[in-house]
Amino acid sequence: MTLKEIAAEAGVSVSTVSRVINKSGKSPAGKEVRKRILEIAQRTGYTPNAHARNLKMHSVRENGNACRSIACLFAQAADIGSELARAVLVKGMEEEARIHDYSLKYSLSSLDGFLPPAFDMMANSSVDGIAVIGGSLAGTDSTGQYLCHLSQRTPRHIIYTGFEYLDAGLDQIVCDGQRAASDAADRLILSGHRQIAYIGGRGYSVPFLGYCASLKEHGIPCRESCVKLVPISMEGGYLGAGELLKSGLSPTACLCSNDVIAIGAMRAIREFGLTVPGDISIISMDDINVGQYLDPTLTTIHLPLAEMGRMTAKILIDRIEGGHHLPMKIVLPYHMVERESCLSSDAPD
């Protein structure tokens, strides 16, 4: 008899069966559910493998106390901006995990966006829970469907963290990235800009859809010639801005999908003999620390990366400890950080 077979007969998830049999969490299940699971296990002669359970659920400190752990998987690295932005989120997770005597055992990136192999590796490791960061192409829900499927097959606890909502019965920590990008574009439009370029990563990313939605709302066409899709790096921003300016376009403003792209774009603009914000206003997203030390300082959308990391660890650990059983969805706010890289436009429409 396997955990999966016991779960099917009891009408519960595999993770619930695992918590009851392995006595993990403060309150693994209700009394009736627990009784039903244990009766099935006793009747079928199921005996958990203590060695395997220890390998899967715990590492041990030298003093003999259980040291529980969680893992972090960036299902699509570009979804959480630059390496600097991802580092802020991971640091938040580590700090919160430490408060609860947990460790962040792994932090991996599925750089090709193909989730199953990386997830399966973590699911078969010794971690107690997995935080999946990003991963859905905007307008689809492939990650949500896959994670829902996996949550029924593995005793590992799963939480999703990202900039779009999943239609999934999972714990989620979300900041509305599309709305944030729309607000950034709105900021430019309401300042008089109409020739607004975009430099960012994947074509159907959340920031790109926010940019398009804002232009459409204000009756401004979204021109392919004004969009440059580049690697998420300073070099990507530099090359993207260079291509825009070499093409003869004269944007008065540019929305960059994150701060590192904006830094590269600002360098290219200066090399073309133009100024920021005198000739081209720049606005971006992330609010990494370096933005406030640029010249001019960078106007950006503050995304709560550190808080997202902390809340991810907090809710995942609470789930592991049996503190809640129904899916939780926590939405964290973003805000505009006004600095020096944006001006009103005097250019004609």
Short mmCIF file of C-alpha atoms in Angstrom, two decimals:
data_model
loop_
_atom_site.label_atom_id
_atom_site.label_comp_id
_atom_site.label_asym_id
_atom_site.label_seq_id
_atom_site.Cartn_x
_atom_site.Cartn_y
_atom_site.Cartn_z
CA MET A 1 0.00 0.00 0.00
CA THR A 2 1.39 3.41 -0.95
CA LEU A 3 0.64 6.89 0.39
CA LYS A 4 -1.13 7.64 -2.87
CA GLU A 5 -3.41 4.60 -2.49
CA ILE A 6 -4.20 5.48 1.13
CA ALA A 7 -4.99 9.05 0.06
CA ALA A 8 -7.33 7.83 -2.68
CA GLU A 9 -9.23 5.55 -0.29
CA ALA A 10 -9.42 8.22 2.43
CA GLY A 11 -10.46 10.93 -0.01
CA VAL A 12 -7.64 13.31 0.96
CA SER A 13 -4.39 14.54 -0.55
CA VAL A 14 -1.09 12.64 -0.41
CA SER A 15 0.41 15.47 1.65
CA THR A 16 -2.34 15.11 4.29
CA VAL A 17 -1.69 11.36 4.56
CA SER A 18 2.04 11.99 4.88
CA ARG A 19 1.58 14.53 7.66
CA VAL A 20 -0.74 12.23 9.62
CA ILE A 21 1.42 9.13 9.33
CA ASN A 22 4.70 10.97 9.89
CA LYS A 23 3.16 13.18 12.61
CA SER A 24 4.53 16.34 11.02
CA GLY A 25 2.97 19.74 11.74
CA LYS A 26 1.09 20.86 14.83
CA SER A 27 -2.31 19.89 13.45
CA PRO A 28 -1.89 17.64 10.41
CA ALA A 29 -5.63 16.96 9.96
CA GLY A 30 -8.99 16.92 11.72
CA LYS A 31 -9.74 14.12 14.16
CA GLU A 32 -12.11 12.26 11.82
CA VAL A 33 -9.73 12.50 8.86
CA ARG A 34 -6.79 11.42 11.01
CA LYS A 35 -8.75 8.46 12.37
CA ARG A 36 -9.79 7.39 8.86
CA ILE A 37 -6.23 7.54 7.54
CA LEU A 38 -4.75 5.61 10.45
CA GLU A 39 -7.44 2.92 10.20
CA ILE A 40 -6.66 2.40 6.51
CA ALA A 41 -2.92 2.30 7.22
CA GLN A 42 -3.39 -0.22 10.04
CA ARG A 43 -5.77 -2.39 8.01
CA THR A 44 -3.43 -2.53 5.03
CA GLY A 45 -0.30 -2.99 7.11
CA TYR A 46 1.35 0.20 5.86
CA THR A 47 4.57 1.00 7.72
CA PRO A 48 6.51 4.17 6.91
CA ASN A 49 10.20 3.77 6.17
CA ALA A 50 11.83 5.71 8.99
CA HIS A 51 15.13 6.13 7.15
CA ALA A 52 13.44 7.42 4.00
CA ARG A 53 11.25 9.73 6.04
CA ASN A 54 14.29 11.22 7.73
CA LEU A 55 16.01 11.77 4.39
CA LYS A 56 12.96 13.44 2.91
CA MET A 57 11.70 15.51 5.80
CA HIS A 58 14.64 16.47 8.01
CA SER A 59 18.27 17.23 8.16
CA VAL A 60 19.79 17.06 11.65
CA ARG A 61 21.98 19.51 13.52
CA GLU A 62 24.95 18.28 15.50
CA ASN A 63 22.98 18.64 18.74
CA GLY A 64 20.42 16.18 17.42
CA ASN A 65 17.53 18.64 16.95
CA ALA A 66 15.59 18.54 13.71
CA CYS A 67 16.57 21.33 11.33
CA ARG A 68 13.78 21.85 8.84
CA SER A 69 14.33 23.44 5.48
CA ILE A 70 12.60 25.06 2.53
CA ALA A 71 13.70 25.60 -1.06
CA CYS A 72 13.22 28.31 -3.65
CA LEU A 73 12.75 27.61 -7.37
CA PHE A 74 12.68 30.47 -9.87
CA ALA A 75 10.49 28.77 -12.44
CA GLN A 76 11.19 31.53 -14.97
CA ALA A 77 14.10 33.68 -13.90
CA ALA A 78 13.11 36.66 -16.07
CA ASP A 79 9.80 36.99 -14.20
CA ILE A 80 11.58 38.44 -11.16
CA GLY A 81 13.74 40.88 -13.06
CA SER A 82 17.49 40.96 -12.61
CA GLU A 83 19.84 38.87 -10.51
CA LEU A 84 19.97 41.79 -8.08
CA ALA A 85 16.18 41.76 -7.69
CA ARG A 86 16.13 38.00 -7.18
CA ALA A 87 18.84 38.31 -4.54
CA VAL A 88 16.67 40.75 -2.57
CA LEU A 89 13.75 38.30 -2.59
CA VAL A 90 15.92 35.34 -1.58
CA LYS A 91 17.49 37.35 1.25
CA GLY A 92 14.00 38.11 2.58
CA MET A 93 13.18 34.39 2.54
CA GLU A 94 16.41 33.50 4.33
CA GLU A 95 15.90 36.08 7.06
CA GLU A 96 12.33 34.98 7.78
CA ALA A 97 13.21 31.28 7.67
CA ARG A 98 15.98 31.85 10.21
CA ILE A 99 13.50 33.43 12.63
CA HIS A 100 11.53 30.17 12.60
CA ASP A 101 14.65 27.95 12.84
CA TYR A 102 14.37 26.87 9.23
CA SER A 103 17.07 27.04 6.60
CA LEU A 104 16.77 27.94 2.92
CA LYS A 105 18.45 24.86 1.56
CA TYR A 106 18.29 25.47 -2.19
CA SER A 107 17.71 28.40 -4.52
CA LEU A 108 17.58 27.26 -8.14
CA SER A 109 16.59 28.84 -11.44
CA SER A 110 14.83 26.98 -14.23
CA LEU A 111 16.42 29.26 -16.81
CA ASP A 112 14.72 27.66 -19.80
CA GLY A 113 11.30 28.12 -18.21
CA PHE A 114 10.70 24.35 -18.23
CA LEU A 115 9.56 23.67 -14.69
CA PRO A 116 9.13 19.88 -14.23
CA PRO A 117 12.78 18.66 -14.07
CA ALA A 118 13.89 21.30 -11.57
CA PHE A 119 10.75 20.87 -9.48
CA ASP A 120 11.03 17.09 -9.47
CA MET A 121 14.61 17.37 -8.24
CA MET A 122 13.49 19.52 -5.31
CA ALA A 123 10.45 17.36 -4.60
CA ASN A 124 12.76 14.37 -4.19
CA SER A 125 15.16 16.24 -1.91
CA SER A 126 15.10 16.61 1.87
CA VAL A 127 13.22 19.93 1.98
CA ASP A 128 9.88 20.33 3.78
CA GLY A 129 8.43 22.93 1.42
CA ILE A 130 9.04 24.55 -1.96
CA ALA A 131 8.48 28.16 -3.00
CA VAL A 132 7.94 28.44 -6.75
CA ILE A 133 8.75 31.98 -7.89
CA GLY A 134 7.20 33.22 -11.14
CA GLY A 135 6.73 30.87 -14.04
CA SER A 136 3.51 31.63 -15.92
CA LEU A 137 3.60 33.25 -19.30
CA ALA A 138 1.23 36.18 -18.94
CA GLY A 139 -2.22 35.27 -20.18
CA THR A 140 -1.73 31.55 -19.48
CA ASP A 141 -1.86 29.45 -16.34
CA SER A 142 0.46 26.57 -17.13
CA THR A 143 2.35 26.94 -13.85
CA GLY A 144 -0.85 26.96 -11.79
CA GLN A 145 -2.14 23.82 -13.47
CA TYR A 146 1.16 22.03 -13.06
CA LEU A 147 1.59 22.99 -9.41
CA CYS A 148 -1.97 21.94 -8.55
CA HIS A 149 -1.25 18.59 -10.16
CA LEU A 150 2.04 18.24 -8.27
CA SER A 151 0.53 19.22 -4.92
CA GLN A 152 -1.73 16.16 -5.13
CA ARG A 153 1.21 13.85 -5.80
CA THR A 154 3.89 14.97 -3.38
CA PRO A 155 3.98 15.45 0.40
CA ARG A 156 6.03 18.61 -0.15
CA HIS A 157 4.19 21.82 0.69
CA ILE A 158 4.09 24.32 -2.19
CA ILE A 159 3.64 28.09 -2.34
CA TYR A 160 3.62 30.34 -5.41
CA THR A 161 5.10 33.84 -5.40
CA GLY A 162 5.03 36.19 -8.37
CA PHE A 163 3.63 39.20 -10.19
CA GLU A 164 0.47 37.63 -11.56
CA TYR A 165 -2.36 35.64 -10.02
CA LEU A 166 -2.72 31.90 -10.55
CA ASP A 167 -6.12 30.29 -10.83
CA ALA A 168 -5.00 27.57 -8.46
CA GLY A 169 -5.84 26.26 -5.00
CA LEU A 170 -2.39 27.07 -3.64
CA ASP A 171 -0.95 29.52 -1.16
CA GLN A 172 0.07 32.60 -3.16
CA ILE A 173 2.08 35.76 -2.45
CA VAL A 174 1.37 38.20 -5.27
CA CYS A 175 2.14 41.76 -6.31
CA ASP A 176 0.17 42.91 -9.38
CA GLY A 177 3.00 43.46 -11.84
CA GLN A 178 0.78 44.22 -14.82
CA ARG A 179 -1.04 46.96 -12.93
CA ALA A 180 2.31 48.33 -11.73
CA ALA A 181 3.62 48.55 -15.30
CA SER A 182 0.37 50.20 -16.41
CA ASP A 183 0.76 52.78 -13.66
CA ALA A 184 4.33 53.47 -14.80
CA ALA A 185 3.15 54.05 -18.37
CA ASP A 186 0.23 56.14 -17.07
CA ARG A 187 2.75 58.32 -15.23
CA LEU A 188 4.46 59.10 -18.54
CA ILE A 189 1.24 59.64 -20.48
CA LEU A 190 -0.25 61.94 -17.86
CA SER A 191 2.97 63.99 -18.06
CA GLY A 192 2.28 64.62 -21.74
CA HIS A 193 4.32 61.87 -23.39
CA ARG A 194 2.87 60.09 -26.42
CA GLN A 195 5.97 58.63 -28.06
CA ILE A 196 6.74 56.02 -25.41
CA ALA A 197 9.17 53.18 -26.07
CA TYR A 198 9.43 49.92 -24.16
CA ILE A 199 12.57 47.90 -23.39
CA GLY A 200 12.09 44.61 -21.60
CA GLY A 201 12.39 40.84 -21.61
CA ARG A 202 9.95 38.23 -22.94
CA GLY A 203 7.31 39.58 -25.30
CA TYR A 204 4.33 38.37 -23.31
CA SER A 205 5.76 39.25 -19.92
CA VAL A 206 3.64 40.96 -17.29
CA PRO A 207 5.33 44.41 -17.67
CA PHE A 208 4.87 44.35 -21.45
CA LEU A 209 1.16 43.62 -21.13
CA GLY A 210 0.85 46.45 -18.61
CA TYR A 211 2.57 48.82 -21.05
CA CYS A 212 0.24 47.79 -23.88
CA ALA A 213 -2.85 48.06 -21.67
CA SER A 214 -1.99 51.61 -20.63
CA LEU A 215 -1.35 52.78 -24.19
CA LYS A 216 -4.60 51.22 -25.37
CA GLU A 217 -6.57 52.83 -22.54
CA HIS A 218 -5.27 56.25 -23.59
CA GLY A 219 -5.84 55.69 -27.32
CA ILE A 220 -2.14 55.45 -28.17
CA PRO A 221 -1.13 52.73 -30.66
CA CYS A 222 1.39 50.16 -29.45
CA ARG A 223 3.92 50.15 -32.29
CA GLU A 224 6.23 47.20 -32.76
CA SER A 225 9.00 49.58 -33.79
CA CYS A 226 8.90 51.16 -30.31
CA VAL A 227 9.39 47.83 -28.52
CA LYS A 228 12.76 46.20 -27.94
CA LEU A 229 12.93 42.77 -26.29
CA VAL A 230 16.34 42.18 -24.79
CA PRO A 231 18.20 40.07 -22.21
CA ILE A 232 17.54 41.14 -18.62
CA SER A 233 20.84 42.96 -18.10
CA MET A 234 22.48 46.37 -18.33
CA GLU A 235 23.94 45.31 -21.67
CA GLY A 236 20.45 44.37 -22.85
CA GLY A 237 19.15 47.82 -21.95
CA TYR A 238 22.15 49.47 -23.60
CA LEU A 239 21.69 47.55 -26.85
CA GLY A 240 17.90 48.00 -26.86
CA ALA A 241 18.09 51.76 -26.45
CA GLY A 242 20.83 51.93 -29.07
CA GLU A 243 18.69 50.08 -31.59
CA LEU A 244 15.75 52.39 -30.94
CA LEU A 245 17.82 55.51 -31.49
CA LYS A 246 19.68 54.15 -34.53
CA SER A 247 16.33 53.39 -36.18
CA GLY A 248 15.51 57.08 -36.30
CA LEU A 249 12.70 56.94 -33.75
CA SER A 250 12.36 59.91 -31.45
CA PRO A 251 10.68 58.65 -28.27
CA THR A 252 10.28 61.24 -25.56
CA ALA A 253 10.01 58.56 -22.88
CA CYS A 254 10.83 54.91 -22.27
CA LEU A 255 9.42 52.32 -19.88
CA CYS A 256 12.01 49.72 -18.90
CA SER A 257 10.80 46.46 -17.38
CA ASN A 258 13.40 46.66 -14.59
CA ASP A 259 16.10 48.89 -13.19
CA VAL A 260 19.16 47.15 -14.66
CA ILE A 261 17.74 47.55 -18.17
CA ALA A 262 17.09 51.22 -17.40
CA ILE A 263 20.71 51.72 -16.31
CA GLY A 264 21.99 50.36 -19.62
CA ALA A 265 19.45 52.40 -21.59
CA MET A 266 20.52 55.62 -19.85
CA ARG A 267 24.14 54.95 -20.84
CA ALA A 268 23.19 54.48 -24.50
CA ILE A 269 21.08 57.66 -24.52
CA ARG A 270 24.03 59.69 -23.23
CA GLU A 271 26.33 58.21 -25.87
CA PHE A 272 23.92 59.44 -28.55
CA GLY A 273 24.39 62.95 -27.21
CA LEU A 274 20.96 63.06 -25.57
CA THR A 275 20.06 63.68 -21.96
CA VAL A 276 17.85 62.02 -19.37
CA PRO A 277 15.32 63.40 -18.67
CA GLY A 278 15.80 66.45 -20.92
CA ASP A 279 15.39 64.52 -24.18
CA ILE A 280 14.06 61.16 -23.00
CA SER A 281 12.37 60.40 -19.70
CA ILE A 282 13.05 56.99 -18.17
CA ILE A 283 10.87 55.03 -15.76
CA SER A 284 11.39 51.44 -14.66
CA MET A 285 10.37 48.78 -12.14
CA ASP A 286 12.06 47.06 -9.15
CA ASP A 287 13.63 49.87 -7.08
CA ILE A 288 16.92 48.12 -6.45
CA ASN A 289 19.31 50.08 -4.25
CA VAL A 290 21.58 51.37 -7.03
CA GLY A 291 18.79 53.45 -8.63
CA GLN A 292 19.02 56.19 -6.02
CA TYR A 293 22.74 56.71 -6.71
CA LEU A 294 22.52 57.21 -10.49
CA ASP A 295 22.80 60.61 -12.15
CA PRO A 296 20.00 61.40 -12.68
CA THR A 297 18.43 59.28 -9.96
CA LEU A 298 15.97 56.74 -11.33
CA THR A 299 12.19 57.08 -11.15
CA THR A 300 10.84 53.59 -10.64
CA ILE A 301 8.04 51.42 -9.30
CA HIS A 302 8.98 49.96 -5.93
CA LEU A 303 8.15 46.25 -6.01
CA PRO A 304 8.12 44.77 -2.48
CA LEU A 305 10.72 42.10 -3.23
CA ALA A 306 12.09 41.74 0.29
CA GLU A 307 8.60 41.61 1.79
CA MET A 308 7.52 39.07 -0.84
CA GLY A 309 10.45 36.89 0.23
CA ARG A 310 9.65 37.24 3.92
CA MET A 311 5.94 36.52 3.45
CA THR A 312 6.72 33.56 1.21
CA ALA A 313 8.82 31.93 3.91
CA LYS A 314 6.38 32.87 6.68
CA ILE A 315 3.29 31.42 4.98
CA LEU A 316 5.12 28.34 3.70
CA ILE A 317 6.45 27.55 7.18
CA ASP A 318 3.02 28.15 8.70
CA ARG A 319 1.61 25.64 6.19
CA ILE A 320 4.34 23.12 7.05
CA GLU A 321 3.61 23.52 10.77
CA GLY A 322 -0.12 22.97 10.26
CA GLY A 323 -1.05 26.57 11.05
CA HIS A 324 -3.54 26.80 8.18
CA HIS A 325 -5.17 24.36 5.79
CA LEU A 326 -7.16 26.43 3.28
CA PRO A 327 -5.26 28.20 0.46
CA MET A 328 -4.13 31.72 1.34
CA LYS A 329 -3.67 34.55 -1.18
CA ILE A 330 -1.76 37.59 0.07
CA VAL A 331 -1.52 40.64 -2.21
CA LEU A 332 1.31 43.06 -1.47
CA PRO A 333 1.23 46.68 -2.68
CA TYR A 334 3.70 48.51 -4.91
CA HIS A 335 4.28 52.26 -5.09
CA MET A 336 5.86 54.89 -7.30
CA VAL A 337 9.26 56.28 -6.31
CA GLU A 338 9.56 59.73 -7.89
CA ARG A 339 13.14 60.78 -8.59
CA GLU A 340 14.89 62.72 -11.36
CA SER A 341 14.67 60.65 -14.56
CA CYS A 342 11.16 61.77 -15.60
CA LEU A 343 9.97 65.14 -16.90
CA SER A 344 6.79 66.40 -18.49
CA SER A 345 6.86 66.39 -22.29
CA ASP A 346 6.64 69.49 -24.46
CA ALA A 347 6.69 67.42 -27.64
CA PRO A 348 3.61 67.51 -29.88
CA ASP A 349 1.42 64.39 -30.13
#
